Tab-separated table of C-alpha atoms in Angstrom:
chain	number	residue	atom	x	y	z
J	1317	MET	CA	15.522	-4.029	10.269
J	1318	SER	CA	15.973	-0.717	12.075
J	1319	VAL	CA	13.490	2.025	11.332
J	1320	PRO	CA	14.934	5.497	10.650
J	1321	SER	CA	13.946	8.402	12.845
J	1322	PRO	CA	11.781	11.151	11.347
J	1323	ILE	CA	13.668	13.963	9.654
J	1324	ASP	CA	12.711	17.432	8.442
J	1325	TRP	CA	13.427	17.846	4.731
J	1326	ARG	CA	14.607	21.428	5.261
J	1327	GLU	CA	17.165	20.440	7.885
J	1328	ALA	CA	18.253	17.467	5.757
J	1329	GLY	CA	18.735	19.720	2.718
J	1330	LEU	CA	16.516	17.648	0.432
J	1331	GLY	CA	15.295	19.126	-2.842
J	1332	ILE	CA	15.790	19.266	-6.590
J	1333	GLY	CA	18.277	21.008	-8.860
J	1334	GLU	CA	22.002	21.042	-9.408
J	1335	ALA	CA	22.574	23.143	-6.295
J	1336	VAL	CA	21.403	20.250	-4.097
J	1337	PRO	CA	24.139	17.692	-3.273
J	1338	GLU	CA	23.647	14.501	-5.235
J	1339	ASP	CA	22.994	12.355	-2.161
J	1340	ARG	CA	20.216	14.785	-1.095
J	1341	ARG	CA	18.754	15.361	-4.550
J	1342	VAL	CA	15.167	14.224	-5.266
J	1343	THR	CA	14.680	12.698	-8.732
J	1344	GLY	CA	12.053	10.957	-10.790
J	1345	ALA	CA	13.648	7.662	-9.806
J	1346	ASN	CA	13.846	8.098	-6.026
J	1347	TRP	CA	10.980	10.401	-5.013
J	1348	ARG	CA	8.821	7.633	-3.543
J	1349	THR	CA	11.629	6.239	-1.359
J	1350	TRP	CA	13.048	7.290	2.006
J	1351	PRO	CA	14.299	9.916	2.775
J	1352	PHE	CA	13.481	11.684	-0.496
J	1353	ASN	CA	9.743	11.224	0.000
J	1354	ARG	CA	9.897	13.627	2.954
J	1355	TRP	CA	10.305	16.440	0.406
J	1356	ALA	CA	8.612	14.874	-2.595
J	1357	PHE	CA	5.145	14.239	-1.188
J	1358	GLN	CA	4.735	18.007	-0.738
J	1359	HIS	CA	6.156	18.891	-4.158
J	1360	THR	CA	4.835	16.332	-6.632
J	1361	ARG	CA	3.955	18.945	-9.266
J	1362	MET	CA	7.679	19.614	-9.633
J	1363	LEU	CA	8.301	15.951	-10.427
J	1364	VAL	CA	5.295	14.558	-12.315
J	1365	PRO	CA	2.934	16.119	-14.914
J	1366	SER	CA	-0.311	17.242	-13.309
J	1367	VAL	CA	-3.598	19.044	-13.837
J	1368	PRO	CA	-5.275	21.399	-11.319
J	1369	LEU	CA	-8.424	20.282	-9.513
J	1370	ALA	CA	-10.988	23.081	-9.450
J	1371	GLY	CA	-12.640	23.627	-6.090
J	1372	ALA	CA	-15.058	26.035	-4.488
J	1373	ASP	CA	-14.447	29.705	-5.257
J	1374	THR	CA	-14.143	30.291	-1.511
J	1375	PRO	CA	-13.143	27.378	0.723
J	1376	ALA	CA	-15.768	26.500	3.318
J	1377	PRO	CA	-14.756	27.922	6.722
J	1378	LEU	CA	-13.529	25.565	9.417
J	1379	ALA	CA	-14.355	26.633	12.945
J	1380	ALA	CA	-11.638	26.114	15.569
J	1381	ARG	CA	-12.178	24.904	19.131
J	1382	PRO	CA	-8.732	23.755	20.326
J	1383	ALA	CA	-8.686	20.886	22.798
J	1384	ASP	CA	-5.913	20.194	25.292
J	1385	LEU	CA	-4.438	16.821	24.320
J	1386	SER	CA	-1.360	17.112	26.521
J	1387	GLY	CA	-2.719	14.606	29.053
J	1388	LEU	CA	-3.719	12.036	26.441
J	1389	CYS	CA	-1.693	8.816	26.828
J	1390	PHE	CA	-1.991	5.264	25.516
J	1391	ALA	CA	0.099	2.176	24.746
J	1392	GLY	CA	2.796	2.577	22.113
J	1393	GLU	CA	4.071	-0.025	19.669
J	1394	ASP	CA	6.189	-1.800	22.298
J	1395	GLY	CA	3.598	-1.576	25.059
J	1396	GLU	CA	5.166	1.469	26.668
J	1397	THR	CA	2.965	4.444	27.567
J	1398	ILE	CA	3.285	7.336	25.139
J	1399	ASP	CA	1.625	10.730	24.994
J	1400	TRP	CA	-0.128	12.301	22.017
J	1401	GLU	CA	2.833	14.455	20.956
J	1402	THR	CA	5.180	11.473	20.967
J	1403	TYR	CA	2.718	9.544	18.835
J	1404	VAL	CA	2.375	12.365	16.297
J	1405	ALA	CA	6.106	13.076	16.122
J	1406	SER	CA	7.192	9.442	15.875
J	1407	THR	CA	4.792	8.433	13.087
J	1408	TYR	CA	6.384	10.644	10.394
J	1409	THR	CA	3.485	13.095	10.446
J	1410	ASP	CA	3.450	15.906	7.903
J	1411	ALA	CA	-0.013	17.192	8.825
J	1412	MET	CA	-2.794	16.153	11.166
J	1413	ILE	CA	-6.269	17.522	11.854
J	1414	VAL	CA	-8.891	16.307	14.317
J	1415	LEU	CA	-12.417	17.495	13.550
J	1416	HIS	CA	-14.954	17.004	16.356
J	1417	ARG	CA	-18.552	18.170	16.386
J	1418	GLY	CA	-17.970	20.429	13.415
J	1419	ALA	CA	-14.857	22.212	14.733
J	1420	VAL	CA	-11.112	21.679	14.432
J	1421	VAL	CA	-9.905	20.663	17.889
J	1422	TYR	CA	-6.341	19.785	16.860
J	1423	GLU	CA	-4.208	20.858	13.900
J	1424	THR	CA	-0.496	20.491	13.361
J	1425	TYR	CA	2.009	20.717	10.501
J	1426	ARG	CA	5.482	19.194	10.497
J	1427	ASN	CA	8.378	18.584	8.114
J	1428	GLY	CA	8.049	21.910	6.309
J	1429	MET	CA	4.360	21.485	5.512
J	1430	THR	CA	1.785	24.270	5.952
J	1431	ALA	CA	-1.991	24.536	5.911
J	1432	ALA	CA	-1.762	25.612	2.253
J	1433	THR	CA	0.491	22.743	1.104
J	1434	PRO	CA	-1.068	20.051	-1.117
J	1435	HIS	CA	0.185	16.616	-0.063
J	1436	HIS	CA	0.257	13.426	-2.106
J	1437	LEU	CA	-2.712	11.298	-0.968
J	1438	PHE	CA	-1.882	8.032	-2.719
J	1439	SER	CA	-4.856	5.640	-2.392
J	1440	VAL	CA	-7.074	8.132	-0.586
J	1441	THR	CA	-7.563	9.107	-4.239
J	1442	LYS	CA	-9.413	5.831	-4.842
J	1443	SER	CA	-11.986	6.679	-2.194
J	1444	ILE	CA	-12.689	10.086	-3.700
J	1445	VAL	CA	-13.071	8.530	-7.156
J	1446	GLY	CA	-15.386	5.957	-5.586
J	1447	LEU	CA	-17.470	8.714	-4.042
J	1448	VAL	CA	-17.871	10.296	-7.490
J	1449	ALA	CA	-19.012	6.953	-8.901
J	1450	GLU	CA	-21.495	6.358	-6.093
J	1451	ARG	CA	-23.028	9.792	-6.598
J	1452	LEU	CA	-23.294	9.229	-10.368
J	1453	ILE	CA	-24.986	5.881	-9.707
J	1454	ALA	CA	-27.363	7.440	-7.171
J	1455	ASP	CA	-28.507	10.184	-9.550
J	1456	GLY	CA	-29.017	7.727	-12.409
J	1457	THR	CA	-26.196	8.967	-14.637
J	1458	ILE	CA	-24.494	5.541	-14.626
J	1459	ALA	CA	-25.875	2.081	-13.859
J	1460	ALA	CA	-24.106	0.124	-11.133
J	1461	ASP	CA	-24.335	-3.023	-13.262
J	1462	LEU	CA	-22.790	-1.373	-16.341
J	1463	PRO	CA	-20.455	-3.976	-17.906
J	1464	THR	CA	-16.858	-2.804	-17.927
J	1465	GLU	CA	-16.271	-3.825	-21.550
J	1466	ALA	CA	-19.459	-2.030	-22.679
J	1467	ALA	CA	-18.029	1.270	-21.476
J	1468	VAL	CA	-14.392	0.517	-22.334
J	1469	PRO	CA	-14.198	-1.854	-25.346
J	1470	GLU	CA	-10.394	-1.930	-25.115
J	1471	LEU	CA	-10.819	-4.129	-22.024
J	1472	GLY	CA	-13.119	-6.615	-23.749
J	1473	LYS	CA	-10.389	-9.210	-24.320
J	1474	SER	CA	-8.880	-8.856	-20.844
J	1475	ALA	CA	-9.892	-10.330	-17.503
J	1476	PHE	CA	-12.139	-7.291	-17.057
J	1477	ALA	CA	-14.622	-8.853	-19.492
J	1478	GLY	CA	-17.648	-9.995	-17.532
J	1479	THR	CA	-17.147	-7.549	-14.661
J	1480	THR	CA	-19.417	-4.655	-13.709
J	1481	LEU	CA	-18.833	-1.187	-12.339
J	1482	ARG	CA	-20.238	-2.295	-8.970
J	1483	GLN	CA	-17.736	-5.140	-8.775
J	1484	LEU	CA	-14.882	-2.781	-9.617
J	1485	LEU	CA	-15.960	-0.298	-6.947
J	1486	ASP	CA	-16.172	-3.028	-4.311
J	1487	MET	CA	-13.024	-4.806	-5.611
J	1488	THR	CA	-14.883	-8.084	-6.066
J	1489	ASP	CA	-14.022	-8.375	-9.781
J	1490	GLY	CA	-11.756	-11.406	-9.321
J	1491	ILE	CA	-8.831	-10.220	-11.465
J	1492	ALA	CA	-5.439	-11.634	-10.438
J	1493	PHE	CA	-2.858	-9.000	-9.498
J	1494	ASP	CA	-0.008	-9.081	-6.981
J	1495	GLU	CA	0.141	-5.854	-4.939
J	1496	ASP	CA	2.949	-6.795	-2.565
J	1497	TYR	CA	5.079	-3.640	-2.340
J	1498	ALA	CA	7.793	-5.539	-0.467
J	1499	ASN	CA	8.286	-7.838	-3.473
J	1500	LEU	CA	10.175	-5.881	-6.106
J	1501	ASN	CA	9.047	-8.380	-8.746
J	1502	SER	CA	5.342	-8.045	-7.968
J	1503	ASP	CA	2.765	-6.879	-10.508
J	1504	VAL	CA	2.282	-3.532	-8.774
J	1505	HIS	CA	5.831	-2.388	-9.486
J	1506	ARG	CA	5.519	-3.279	-13.166
J	1507	TYR	CA	2.086	-1.665	-13.357
J	1508	SER	CA	3.326	1.559	-11.773
J	1509	ALA	CA	5.422	2.172	-14.884
J	1510	SER	CA	2.170	3.337	-16.513
J	1511	TYR	CA	2.094	6.061	-13.863
J	1512	TRP	CA	5.665	7.252	-13.695
J	1513	THR	CA	7.866	5.737	-16.427
J	1514	PRO	CA	7.000	6.891	-19.964
J	1515	GLU	CA	9.999	5.162	-21.512
J	1516	VAL	CA	8.569	1.821	-20.311
J	1517	ALA	CA	4.789	2.376	-20.602
J	1518	PRO	CA	4.192	5.507	-22.706
J	1519	GLY	CA	0.459	4.971	-23.214
J	1520	GLY	CA	-0.641	5.267	-19.587
J	1521	THR	CA	-2.910	2.926	-17.665
J	1522	LEU	CA	-5.426	1.810	-20.301
J	1523	PRO	CA	-3.122	-0.307	-22.513
J	1524	VAL	CA	-1.566	-1.891	-19.423
J	1525	LEU	CA	-4.999	-2.685	-17.951
J	1526	ALA	CA	-5.820	-4.438	-21.226
J	1527	THR	CA	-2.927	-6.842	-20.611
J	1528	LEU	CA	-4.347	-8.110	-17.285
J	1529	ASP	CA	-5.696	-11.471	-18.396
J	1530	ARG	CA	-5.581	-13.708	-15.321
J	1531	ARG	CA	-8.374	-14.429	-12.837
J	1532	GLU	CA	-8.232	-15.735	-9.302
J	1533	ALA	CA	-11.999	-15.716	-8.711
J	1534	ALA	CA	-15.218	-15.376	-10.672
J	1535	PRO	CA	-16.585	-11.820	-10.963
J	1536	GLY	CA	-18.372	-11.059	-7.704
J	1537	GLY	CA	-16.745	-14.033	-5.946
J	1538	ALA	CA	-14.398	-12.454	-3.379
J	1539	PHE	CA	-12.852	-9.170	-2.277
J	1540	ARG	CA	-9.210	-8.366	-2.855
J	1541	TYR	CA	-7.607	-4.948	-2.829
J	1542	ARG	CA	-5.664	-3.981	-5.985
J	1543	THR	CA	-4.729	-0.540	-7.306
J	1544	PRO	CA	-5.394	-1.048	-11.072
J	1545	ILE	CA	-9.078	-1.672	-10.363
J	1546	ALA	CA	-9.531	1.997	-9.462
J	1547	ASP	CA	-7.939	3.025	-12.757
J	1548	ALA	CA	-10.291	0.691	-14.629
J	1549	ALA	CA	-13.291	2.183	-12.824
J	1550	ALA	CA	-12.094	5.675	-13.746
J	1551	TRP	CA	-12.003	4.665	-17.410
J	1552	VAL	CA	-15.612	3.489	-17.089
J	1553	LEU	CA	-16.569	6.877	-15.589
J	1554	ARG	CA	-14.725	8.816	-18.315
J	1555	ARG	CA	-16.281	6.861	-21.154
J	1556	ALA	CA	-19.797	6.760	-19.683
J	1557	THR	CA	-19.883	10.527	-19.093
J	1558	GLY	CA	-17.514	11.859	-21.761
J	1559	ARG	CA	-15.796	13.859	-19.003
J	1560	SER	CA	-12.332	14.031	-17.522
J	1561	LEU	CA	-11.853	12.561	-14.068
J	1562	ALA	CA	-10.764	15.917	-12.636
J	1563	SER	CA	-13.955	17.598	-13.867
J	1564	LEU	CA	-16.101	14.827	-12.361
J	1565	VAL	CA	-14.354	15.050	-8.983
J	1566	SER	CA	-14.684	18.833	-9.048
J	1567	GLU	CA	-18.408	18.842	-9.831
J	1568	HIS	CA	-19.596	15.935	-7.717
J	1569	VAL	CA	-17.320	16.051	-4.658
J	1570	TRP	CA	-14.815	18.880	-4.357
J	1571	ARG	CA	-17.077	21.874	-4.961
J	1572	PRO	CA	-20.102	20.500	-3.040
J	1573	ALA	CA	-17.852	19.785	-0.033
J	1574	GLY	CA	-16.478	23.345	-0.074
J	1575	CYS	CA	-12.919	22.202	-0.820
J	1576	GLY	CA	-11.081	25.171	-2.281
J	1577	ASP	CA	-7.374	25.067	-1.474
J	1578	ALA	CA	-4.759	24.312	-4.119
J	1579	ALA	CA	-5.132	20.728	-5.355
J	1580	HIS	CA	-3.981	18.735	-8.357
J	1581	PHE	CA	-4.126	15.331	-10.016
J	1582	LEU	CA	-0.937	13.680	-11.204
J	1583	LEU	CA	-1.165	12.368	-14.771
J	1584	ASP	CA	-0.183	8.943	-16.042
J	1585	THR	CA	2.217	8.525	-18.943
J	1586	GLY	CA	-0.710	8.831	-21.358
J	1587	GLY	CA	-1.789	12.182	-19.910
J	1588	HIS	CA	-4.817	11.017	-17.874
J	1589	GLU	CA	-5.498	11.549	-14.171
J	1590	ILE	CA	-4.223	8.694	-12.008
J	1591	ALA	CA	-7.296	7.330	-10.223
J	1592	GLY	CA	-5.411	4.807	-8.128
J	1593	SER	CA	-2.934	7.211	-6.569
J	1594	GLY	CA	-2.824	10.680	-8.117
J	1595	LEU	CA	-4.663	13.291	-6.025
J	1596	ASN	CA	-2.788	15.910	-4.018
J	1597	ALA	CA	-4.702	18.119	-1.573
J	1598	THR	CA	-4.411	19.952	1.732
J	1599	ALA	CA	-5.292	18.477	5.094
J	1600	ARG	CA	-7.895	21.206	5.548
J	1601	ASP	CA	-9.688	20.231	2.333
J	1602	LEU	CA	-9.807	16.647	3.591
J	1603	ALA	CA	-11.372	17.999	6.783
J	1604	ARG	CA	-13.989	19.755	4.668
J	1605	LEU	CA	-14.615	16.527	2.791
J	1606	ALA	CA	-14.995	14.640	6.080
J	1607	ARG	CA	-17.552	17.164	7.333
J	1608	PHE	CA	-19.438	16.816	4.051
J	1609	LEU	CA	-19.529	13.028	4.421
J	1610	MET	CA	-20.659	13.212	8.034
J	1611	ALA	CA	-23.659	15.308	6.975
J	1612	GLY	CA	-25.023	11.921	5.955
J	1613	GLY	CA	-26.840	11.968	2.635
J	1614	PRO	CA	-28.124	8.704	1.097
J	1615	VAL	CA	-24.824	7.964	-0.659
J	1616	GLU	CA	-22.796	8.536	2.470
J	1617	LYS	CA	-25.157	6.410	4.593
J	1618	ALA	CA	-24.838	3.575	2.071
J	1619	LEU	CA	-21.047	3.792	2.263
J	1620	ILE	CA	-20.918	3.620	6.057
J	1621	ALA	CA	-23.272	0.625	5.936
J	1622	GLY	CA	-20.401	-1.093	4.140
J	1623	GLY	CA	-20.033	-3.828	1.570
J	1624	ASP	CA	-20.545	-7.580	1.573
J	1625	ARG	CA	-18.752	-8.805	4.705
J	1626	ALA	CA	-18.693	-12.421	3.568
J	1627	LEU	CA	-16.946	-11.481	0.312
J	1628	PHE	CA	-14.505	-9.332	2.258
J	1629	ALA	CA	-13.738	-12.168	4.648
J	1630	ALA	CA	-13.221	-14.542	1.735
J	1631	GLY	CA	-10.423	-12.378	0.385
J	1632	ALA	CA	-9.041	-10.475	3.383
J	1633	ALA	CA	-9.890	-12.464	6.484
J	1634	ASN	CA	-6.524	-11.856	8.138
J	1635	MET	CA	-5.889	-8.316	6.936
J	1636	ARG	CA	-8.542	-6.249	8.689
J	1637	PRO	CA	-11.076	-8.254	10.758
J	1638	ASP	CA	-14.561	-6.770	11.218
J	1639	HIS	CA	-14.155	-4.727	8.034
J	1640	SER	CA	-15.794	-4.547	4.644
J	1641	TYR	CA	-15.179	-2.532	1.486
J	1642	ARG	CA	-17.632	-0.421	-0.482
J	1643	GLY	CA	-17.147	2.123	-3.249
J	1644	PHE	CA	-13.353	2.203	-2.705
J	1645	TRP	CA	-13.852	2.944	1.024
J	1646	TRP	CA	-12.794	0.740	3.927
J	1647	VAL	CA	-15.471	0.298	6.602
J	1648	ASN	CA	-14.693	-0.839	10.153
J	1649	HIS	CA	-17.847	-2.366	11.590
J	1650	ALA	CA	-16.479	-2.789	15.123
J	1651	PRO	CA	-18.234	-0.102	17.224
J	1652	PRO	CA	-18.048	2.764	16.633
J	1653	ALA	CA	-18.400	2.221	12.881
J	1654	ALA	CA	-15.753	4.075	10.902
J	1655	LEU	CA	-15.440	5.014	7.244
J	1656	MET	CA	-11.818	5.111	6.139
J	1657	ALA	CA	-9.724	6.163	3.161
J	1658	MET	CA	-6.097	5.078	3.341
J	1659	GLY	CA	-2.991	5.515	1.236
J	1660	VAL	CA	0.490	4.057	1.435
J	1661	TYR	CA	3.217	5.876	3.338
J	1662	GLY	CA	0.802	6.916	6.084
J	1663	GLN	CA	-2.169	8.724	4.527
J	1664	ARG	CA	-5.415	8.321	6.504
J	1665	LEU	CA	-8.881	9.813	6.535
J	1666	HIS	CA	-10.813	8.265	9.437
J	1667	ILE	CA	-14.471	9.207	9.909
J	1668	GLU	CA	-16.824	8.168	12.731
J	1669	PRO	CA	-20.244	9.631	11.883
J	1670	GLU	CA	-21.953	8.629	15.134
J	1671	ASN	CA	-19.277	10.456	17.143
J	1672	ASP	CA	-19.077	13.397	14.714
J	1673	LEU	CA	-15.334	12.754	14.670
J	1674	ALA	CA	-12.836	12.808	11.805
J	1675	ILE	CA	-9.070	12.358	11.885
J	1676	ILE	CA	-6.871	13.370	8.962
J	1677	ARG	CA	-3.242	12.216	8.840
J	1678	LEU	CA	-0.781	12.985	6.058
J	1679	ALA	CA	2.677	11.494	6.348
J	1680	SER	CA	5.851	10.346	4.591
J	1681	THR	CA	6.869	7.100	6.264
J	1682	PRO	CA	9.951	5.048	5.349
J	1683	LEU	CA	7.913	2.006	4.225
J	1684	PRO	CA	4.811	2.034	2.019
J	1685	SER	CA	2.558	-0.456	3.816
J	1686	ASN	CA	0.135	0.759	6.494
J	1687	ILE	CA	-0.819	-2.654	7.870
J	1688	ALA	CA	1.922	-2.780	10.518
J	1689	SER	CA	0.950	0.621	11.942
J	1690	ASP	CA	-2.817	-0.091	12.056
J	1691	PRO	CA	-2.835	-1.243	15.722
J	1692	LEU	CA	-0.997	1.855	16.939
J	1693	HIS	CA	-3.325	4.217	15.097
J	1694	LEU	CA	-6.350	2.306	16.385
J	1695	ARG	CA	-5.154	2.694	19.992
J	1696	ALA	CA	-4.436	6.380	19.402
J	1697	PHE	CA	-7.841	7.033	17.876
J	1698	THR	CA	-9.579	5.061	20.647
J	1699	ALA	CA	-7.806	7.095	23.333
J	1700	LEU	CA	-8.559	10.336	21.484
J	1701	ARG	CA	-12.254	9.467	21.205
J	1702	ALA	CA	-12.480	8.792	24.945
J	1703	HIS	CA	-10.531	11.955	25.780
J	1704	LEU	CA	-12.806	14.164	23.679
J	1705	ARG	CA	-15.899	12.791	25.386
């Protein structure tokens, strides 16, 4: 299958409203598909109900120390040599920031995006929710072994019965769920109705979570990545604290990290923040978050240490070798160790604490999965690391 070339939504005339030609018009039905996502991922508040995320009164400053990356070259997807600009332009980039030794050494915006534009983060949201949970566990507000059904009784008759918050955060809960985006009949497409389709699932995520009643492993038996688990964990956090998810993220992550640009959470069909895929934020706020994580408090050090590698291998041996998963964060243990948050359609937050290096990529790719592009990004990041040395 041929892959379309990147387009700029302004030049393509994409948008909403009757003045936009029908074949260019973004709707509630098509906004997550190519080419409409090129516009939509920067304008989600115009398509889906949302709530603002309160940040710092004044965003933390980001020092700039531009680096010359014009001579940076590495192997492309077909083995040909490509330069940095070709890599950035060809990977459907909307925004990219490289933070090295506390300063921004590279920053670019494409496809109509600006430094002030919130971008849909998809599953990077999970990692930020996980960071909230880890901080609440560390300060004693919530117990890591809190039973899911004790906090959320509505899940007591589902497959979530017998699981703990820790197992949810590490995705070792064992609940069966098919998250194959390429299969239009998979569970994930039916589940997403609780996010975007009120006429199908008007009550939001909680009633749909309660219908998940199949297991593929005993609780704590193996890792497998599935989006609904983040929504279940968010319900545990809400019920255990009596707080909204947006207020918890604001207090425990966003404000402490100095994030202060416009940001918002998309709401599910029941009016609650979508923990699996709902946060929208600027690239610069993700850079501030990365700097906050690299400061290396106890929670952050525990995350970079990673999760149970044997459990990860049992459930994802062929997906990402030398990785583990902890607190909704991916951890690459191959030197240099990297902490990663990733979302479909090209969202990446890549952090290497020992190199004081963070790479933020926001994109709107034609296909949702990131697995196929992993090798290219790894080669790019490896070449960048060597160049900056």
